[in-house]
């Protein structure tokens, strides 16, 4: 299994709203962040939840977001960040320019 | 209250602490009970094994995590190994951290870490015991991601504006624990005394380690 994204890659979380057991929180869907860690292969929880194998395993990433990018009117400062574990099937390469993400 | 007291006086018995059984079981409580009873009835596990497992889970405490943090404070090589692999580092100290991967995140003068599980209540039980009720509450789970500084302030933890607040949402296969900053004035303390400064809440990241003295 090779990871599609490297550490430092800018990624967008799919703005998708499928039914069922999904472990990608709503507040990051459609948002852009940076891969800070590749945690290794994990089986797909959206399949495991229904008694299926979840194979093949896929990379799980830690993705860091500017908290101010996630919430309108966030008043905690621009340095603040939110790190979420996201499975590869939820990530796309982000378009556009980088804007000083935290690492 | 006497057993034989009569009910010809107007007081409201609902003011007393209700028993657990006073409320109907929720769907999942009923399912859990049913599965437990079936496993016992079919001889898959015994009632005593189930009880012993509950006892084991309940016996987990923040002492294990505190011991690891204290060691990390005094031994930077251990801290590096812990940051790399918490489960292996735990084993070095004779602590069974279970099989679920745990990642340690370290507070520094520049970054304050706090842990939440917005989707459910994932928590490193093996190292810090059972989660407090507030950790599982919708209020903590929803507010910690959108207004972490206010939540921290309610715990009495005010993070300066120039320090990054980094929220970790443990949505997937890993669990997280915070290595708090070593308190000022703790230089002369031995490991056991240092571990006493490390509370459950500071390993979740809602507080700092206890001050010395």
CSV table of N, CA and C in Angstrom, one decimal, chain A:
chain,number,residue,atom,x,y,z
A,1,UNK,N,0.8,-1.2,0.0
A,1,UNK,CA,0.0,0.0,0.0
A,1,UNK,C,0.9,1.2,0.0
A,2,UNK,N,0.7,2.1,-1.0
A,2,UNK,CA,1.5,3.3,-0.9
A,2,UNK,C,0.5,4.5,-0.7
A,3,UNK,N,1.0,5.4,0.1
A,3,UNK,CA,0.1,6.6,0.4
A,3,UNK,C,0.1,7.6,-0.8
A,4,UNK,N,-1.1,8.0,-1.1
A,4,UNK,CA,-1.3,8.9,-2.2
A,4,UNK,C,-0.7,10.3,-1.9
A,5,UNK,N,-0.7,10.7,-0.6
A,5,UNK,CA,-0.3,12.0,-0.2
A,5,UNK,C,0.9,12.0,0.7
A,6,UNK,N,1.8,12.9,0.5
A,6,UNK,CA,3.0,13.0,1.3
A,6,UNK,C,2.7,13.9,2.5
A,7,UNK,N,3.6,13.9,3.5
A,7,UNK,CA,3.6,14.9,4.5
A,7,UNK,C,3.8,16.3,3.9
A,8,UNK,N,3.0,17.2,4.3
A,8,UNK,CA,3.1,18.6,3.8
A,8,UNK,C,2.1,18.8,2.6
A,9,UNK,N,1.5,17.7,2.1
A,9,UNK,CA,0.6,17.9,1.0
A,9,UNK,C,-0.7,18.7,1.4
A,10,UNK,N,-1.1,19.5,0.6
A,10,UNK,CA,-2.4,20.2,0.8
A,10,UNK,C,-3.5,19.4,0.3
A,11,UNK,N,-4.5,19.1,1.1
A,11,UNK,CA,-5.6,18.2,0.8
A,11,UNK,C,-6.9,18.8,1.1
A,12,UNK,N,-7.9,18.5,0.3
A,12,UNK,CA,-9.3,18.9,0.6
A,12,UNK,C,-10.1,17.7,1.0
A,13,UNK,N,-10.9,17.9,1.9
A,13,UNK,CA,-11.8,16.8,2.4
A,13,UNK,C,-13.1,16.8,1.5
A,14,UNK,N,-13.5,15.7,1.0
A,14,UNK,CA,-14.7,15.6,0.1
A,14,UNK,C,-15.9,16.3,0.8
A,15,UNK,N,-16.6,17.1,0.0
A,15,UNK,CA,-17.8,17.7,0.5
A,15,UNK,C,-19.0,16.7,0.1
A,16,UNK,N,-19.0,15.6,0.8
A,16,UNK,CA,-19.9,14.5,0.5
A,16,UNK,C,-20.7,14.1,1.7
A,17,UNK,N,-21.9,13.7,1.5
A,17,UNK,CA,-22.7,13.5,2.7
A,17,UNK,C,-23.5,12.1,2.6
A,18,UNK,N,-22.7,11.0,2.5
A,18,UNK,CA,-23.3,9.7,2.3
A,18,UNK,C,-24.0,9.3,3.6
A,19,UNK,N,-25.0,8.4,3.5
A,19,UNK,CA,-25.6,7.8,4.7
A,19,UNK,C,-24.7,6.8,5.3
A,20,UNK,N,-25.0,6.3,6.5
A,20,UNK,CA,-24.3,5.2,7.1
A,20,UNK,C,-23.2,5.7,8.1
A,21,UNK,N,-22.4,4.7,8.5
A,21,UNK,CA,-21.4,4.9,9.5
A,21,UNK,C,-20.1,5.6,8.9
A,22,UNK,N,-20.0,6.9,9.1
A,22,UNK,CA,-18.9,7.6,8.5
A,22,UNK,C,-18.1,8.3,9.6
A,23,UNK,N,-16.8,8.2,9.5
A,23,UNK,CA,-16.0,8.8,10.6
A,23,UNK,C,-15.3,10.1,10.2
A,24,UNK,N,-15.8,10.8,9.2
A,24,UNK,CA,-15.3,12.1,8.8
A,24,UNK,C,-16.2,13.1,9.3
A,25,UNK,N,-15.8,13.9,10.3
A,25,UNK,CA,-16.8,14.9,10.9
A,25,UNK,C,-17.3,15.9,9.9
A,26,UNK,N,-18.5,16.4,10.0
A,26,UNK,CA,-19.1,17.3,9.1
A,26,UNK,C,-18.3,18.6,9.0
A,27,UNK,N,-17.7,19.1,10.1
A,27,UNK,CA,-17.1,20.4,10.1
A,27,UNK,C,-15.8,20.5,9.3
A,28,UNK,N,-15.3,19.4,8.8
A,28,UNK,CA,-14.1,19.5,7.9
A,28,UNK,C,-14.5,19.2,6.5
A,29,UNK,N,-15.7,18.8,6.2
A,29,UNK,CA,-16.0,18.4,4.8
A,29,UNK,C,-16.0,19.6,3.9
A,30,UNK,N,-15.3,19.5,2.8
A,30,UNK,CA,-15.2,20.6,1.9
A,30,UNK,C,-14.0,21.6,2.3
A,31,UNK,N,-13.3,21.3,3.4
A,31,UNK,CA,-12.3,22.2,3.9
A,31,UNK,C,-10.9,21.7,3.5
A,32,UNK,N,-10.0,22.6,3.5
A,32,UNK,CA,-8.6,22.3,3.0
A,32,UNK,C,-7.6,22.4,4.2
A,33,UNK,N,-6.8,21.4,4.3
A,33,UNK,CA,-5.8,21.3,5.3
A,33,UNK,C,-4.5,20.7,4.8
A,34,UNK,N,-3.6,20.4,5.7
A,34,UNK,CA,-2.2,19.9,5.3
A,34,UNK,C,-2.0,18.6,6.0
A,35,UNK,N,-1.4,17.6,5.3
A,35,UNK,CA,-1.1,16.3,5.9
A,35,UNK,C,0.1,16.5,6.8
A,36,UNK,N,0.0,16.2,8.1
A,36,UNK,CA,1.1,16.3,9.0
A,36,UNK,C,1.7,14.9,9.4
A,37,UNK,N,1.0,13.9,9.1
A,37,UNK,CA,1.5,12.6,9.5
A,37,UNK,C,0.7,11.5,8.7
A,38,UNK,N,1.4,10.4,8.4
A,38,UNK,CA,0.8,9.3,7.7
A,38,UNK,C,0.8,8.2,8.7
A,39,UNK,N,-0.4,7.8,9.2
A,39,UNK,CA,-0.5,6.9,10.3
A,39,UNK,C,-0.4,5.4,9.9
A,40,UNK,N,-0.4,5.1,8.6
A,40,UNK,CA,-0.3,3.7,8.2
A,40,UNK,C,-1.7,3.2,7.7
A,41,UNK,N,-1.7,1.9,7.3
A,41,UNK,CA,-2.9,1.4,6.7
A,41,UNK,C,-4.0,1.0,7.8
A,42,UNK,N,-5.2,1.4,7.6
A,42,UNK,CA,-6.3,1.0,8.4
A,42,UNK,C,-7.5,0.5,7.6
A,43,UNK,N,-8.2,-0.5,8.1
A,43,UNK,CA,-9.3,-0.9,7.3
A,43,UNK,C,-10.5,0.1,7.4
A,44,UNK,N,-11.3,0.1,6.3
A,44,UNK,CA,-12.3,1.1,6.1
A,44,UNK,C,-13.4,0.9,7.1
A,45,UNK,N,-13.6,1.9,8.0
A,45,UNK,CA,-14.6,1.8,9.1
A,45,UNK,C,-16.0,1.8,8.5
A,46,UNK,N,-16.2,2.4,7.3
A,46,UNK,CA,-17.5,2.5,6.7
A,46,UNK,C,-18.0,1.1,6.3
A,47,UNK,N,-17.1,0.2,6.1
A,47,UNK,CA,-17.4,-1.2,5.8
A,47,UNK,C,-17.4,-2.1,7.1
A,48,UNK,N,-16.4,-1.8,7.9
A,48,UNK,CA,-16.3,-2.6,9.1
A,48,UNK,C,-17.6,-2.5,10.0
A,49,UNK,N,-18.2,-1.3,9.9
A,49,UNK,CA,-19.3,-1.1,10.8
A,49,UNK,C,-20.5,-2.0,10.4
A,50,UNK,N,-20.5,-2.6,9.2
A,50,UNK,CA,-21.6,-3.4,8.8
A,50,UNK,C,-21.1,-4.9,8.7
A,51,UNK,N,-20.1,-5.2,9.4
A,51,UNK,CA,-19.7,-6.6,9.5
A,51,UNK,C,-18.9,-7.1,8.3
A,52,UNK,N,-18.5,-6.1,7.4
A,52,UNK,CA,-17.7,-6.5,6.2
A,52,UNK,C,-16.2,-6.4,6.6
A,53,UNK,N,-15.3,-6.8,5.7
A,53,UNK,CA,-13.9,-6.9,6.0
A,53,UNK,C,-13.2,-5.6,6.1
A,54,UNK,N,-13.7,-4.6,5.4
A,54,UNK,CA,-13.0,-3.3,5.4
A,54,UNK,C,-11.7,-3.3,4.6
A,55,UNK,N,-11.4,-4.5,4.0
A,55,UNK,CA,-10.2,-4.6,3.1
A,55,UNK,C,-10.5,-4.1,1.7
A,56,UNK,N,-9.5,-3.6,1.0
A,56,UNK,CA,-8.1,-3.4,1.4
A,56,UNK,C,-8.0,-2.2,2.4
A,57,UNK,N,-7.0,-2.4,3.3
A,57,UNK,CA,-6.8,-1.3,4.2
A,57,UNK,C,-6.3,-0.1,3.4
A,58,UNK,N,-6.5,1.1,3.9
A,58,UNK,CA,-6.0,2.3,3.2
A,58,UNK,C,-5.3,3.2,4.2
A,59,UNK,N,-4.5,4.2,3.6
A,59,UNK,CA,-3.8,5.0,4.5
A,59,UNK,C,-4.7,5.9,5.3
A,60,UNK,N,-4.3,6.1,6.6
A,60,UNK,CA,-5.0,7.1,7.5
A,60,UNK,C,-4.0,8.2,7.7
A,61,UNK,N,-4.5,9.4,7.6
A,61,UNK,CA,-3.7,10.6,7.7
A,61,UNK,C,-4.1,11.5,8.8
A,62,UNK,N,-3.1,12.2,9.4
A,62,UNK,CA,-3.5,13.3,10.3
A,62,UNK,C,-3.5,14.6,9.4
A,63,UNK,N,-4.6,15.3,9.4
A,63,UNK,CA,-4.7,16.5,8.6
A,63,UNK,C,-4.9,17.7,9.5
A,64,UNK,N,-4.1,18.7,9.3
A,64,UNK,CA,-4.2,19.9,10.2
A,64,UNK,C,-4.9,21.0,9.5
A,65,UNK,N,-5.8,21.6,10.1
A,65,UNK,CA,-6.6,22.7,9.6
A,65,UNK,C,-6.4,23.9,10.4
A,66,UNK,N,-6.4,25.1,9.8
A,66,UNK,CA,-6.5,26.4,10.6
A,66,UNK,C,-7.9,26.4,11.2
A,67,UNK,N,-8.0,26.5,12.5
A,67,UNK,CA,-9.3,26.5,13.1
A,67,UNK,C,-10.2,27.6,12.5
A,68,UNK,N,-9.5,28.7,12.2
A,68,UNK,CA,-10.3,29.9,11.7
A,68,UNK,C,-10.9,29.6,10.3
A,69,UNK,N,-10.3,28.6,9.6
A,69,UNK,CA,-10.9,28.2,8.3
A,69,UNK,C,-12.1,27.4,8.5
A,70,UNK,N,-12.3,26.8,9.6
A,70,UNK,CA,-13.4,25.8,9.9
A,70,UNK,C,-14.6,26.5,10.4
A,71,UNK,N,-14.5,27.6,11.1
A,71,UNK,CA,-15.6,28.2,11.7
A,71,UNK,C,-15.7,29.7,11.4
A,72,UNK,N,-16.8,30.2,10.9
A,72,UNK,CA,-17.0,31.6,10.7
A,72,UNK,C,-16.9,32.3,12.1
A,73,UNK,N,-16.3,33.5,12.1
A,73,UNK,CA,-16.3,34.2,13.4
A,73,UNK,C,-15.4,33.6,14.4
A,74,UNK,N,-14.5,32.6,14.1
A,74,UNK,CA,-13.7,32.1,15.1
A,74,UNK,C,-12.8,33.2,15.7
A,75,UNK,N,-12.8,33.3,17.0
A,75,UNK,CA,-12.1,34.5,17.6
A,75,UNK,C,-10.9,34.0,18.4
A,76,UNK,N,-10.4,32.8,18.2
A,76,UNK,CA,-9.3,32.3,19.0
A,76,UNK,C,-7.9,32.6,18.4
A,77,UNK,N,-7.8,33.4,17.3
A,77,UNK,CA,-6.5,33.6,16.8
A,77,UNK,C,-6.2,32.8,15.6
A,78,UNK,N,-5.3,33.3,14.8
A,78,UNK,CA,-5.0,32.6,13.5
A,78,UNK,C,-4.1,31.4,13.7
A,79,UNK,N,-3.3,31.4,14.8
A,79,UNK,CA,-2.4,30.2,15.0
A,79,UNK,C,-3.1,28.9,15.3
A,80,UNK,N,-4.3,29.0,15.9
A,80,UNK,CA,-5.0,27.9,16.4
A,80,UNK,C,-5.2,26.8,15.3
A,81,UNK,N,-5.1,25.6,15.6
A,81,UNK,CA,-5.3,24.5,14.6
A,81,UNK,C,-6.1,23.4,15.2
A,82,UNK,N,-6.6,22.6,14.2
A,82,UNK,CA,-7.4,21.5,14.6
A,82,UNK,C,-6.9,20.3,13.7
A,83,UNK,N,-6.6,19.2,14.4
A,83,UNK,CA,-6.0,18.1,13.7
A,83,UNK,C,-7.0,16.9,13.7
A,84,UNK,N,-7.3,16.4,12.6
A,84,UNK,CA,-8.3,15.3,12.5
A,84,UNK,C,-7.7,14.1,11.7
A,85,UNK,N,-8.0,12.9,12.2
A,85,UNK,CA,-7.6,11.7,11.4
A,85,UNK,C,-8.6,11.5,10.3
A,86,UNK,N,-8.1,11.4,9.1
A,86,UNK,CA,-9.0,11.2,7.9
A,86,UNK,C,-8.4,10.1,7.0
A,87,UNK,N,-9.4,9.2,6.6
A,87,UNK,CA,-9.0,8.1,5.8
A,87,UNK,C,-8.9,8.6,4.3
A,88,UNK,N,-8.0,7.9,3.6
A,88,UNK,CA,-7.6,8.4,2.3
A,88,UNK,C,-8.8,8.6,1.3
A,89,UNK,N,-9.8,7.8,1.4
A,89,UNK,CA,-10.9,7.9,0.5
A,89,UNK,C,-11.7,9.2,0.6
A,90,UNK,N,-11.4,9.9,1.7
A,90,UNK,CA,-12.1,11.2,1.9
A,90,UNK,C,-11.3,12.4,1.4
A,91,UNK,N,-10.1,12.1,0.9
A,91,UNK,CA,-9.2,13.3,0.5
A,91,UNK,C,-8.9,13.4,-0.9
A,92,UNK,N,-8.8,14.7,-1.4
A,92,UNK,CA,-8.4,15.0,-2.7
A,92,UNK,C,-7.3,16.0,-2.6
A,93,UNK,N,-6.5,16.0,-3.7
A,93,UNK,CA,-5.5,17.1,-3.8
A,93,UNK,C,-6.1,18.4,-3.8
A,94,UNK,N,-5.6,19.4,-3.0
A,94,UNK,CA,-6.2,20.7,-3.0
A,94,UNK,C,-5.8,21.5,-4.1
A,95,UNK,N,-6.7,22.3,-4.6
A,95,UNK,CA,-6.4,23.3,-5.7
A,95,UNK,C,-6.0,24.6,-5.0
A,96,UNK,N,-5.2,25.4,-5.8
A,96,UNK,CA,-5.0,26.8,-5.3
A,96,UNK,C,-3.7,26.9,-4.5
A,97,UNK,N,-3.5,28.1,-4.1
A,97,UNK,CA,-2.2,28.5,-3.4
A,97,UNK,C,-2.3,28.1,-1.9
A,98,UNK,N,-1.1,27.7,-1.4
A,98,UNK,CA,-1.0,27.5,0.0
A,98,UNK,C,-1.1,28.8,0.8
A,99,UNK,N,-1.6,28.7,2.0
A,99,UNK,CA,-1.6,29.9,2.9
A,99,UNK,C,-1.1,29.6,4.3
A,100,UNK,N,0.2,29.5,4.4
A,100,UNK,CA,0.9,29.3,5.7
A,100,UNK,C,0.3,28.4,6.7
A,101,UNK,N,0.1,27.1,6.3
A,101,UNK,CA,-0.5,26.1,7.2
A,101,UNK,C,0.5,25.8,8.3
A,102,UNK,N,0.0,25.4,9.4
A,102,UNK,CA,0.9,24.9,10.5
A,102,UNK,C,1.3,23.5,10.1
A,103,UNK,N,2.5,23.2,10.6
A,103,UNK,CA,3.0,21.8,10.3
A,103,UNK,C,2.8,20.9,11.5
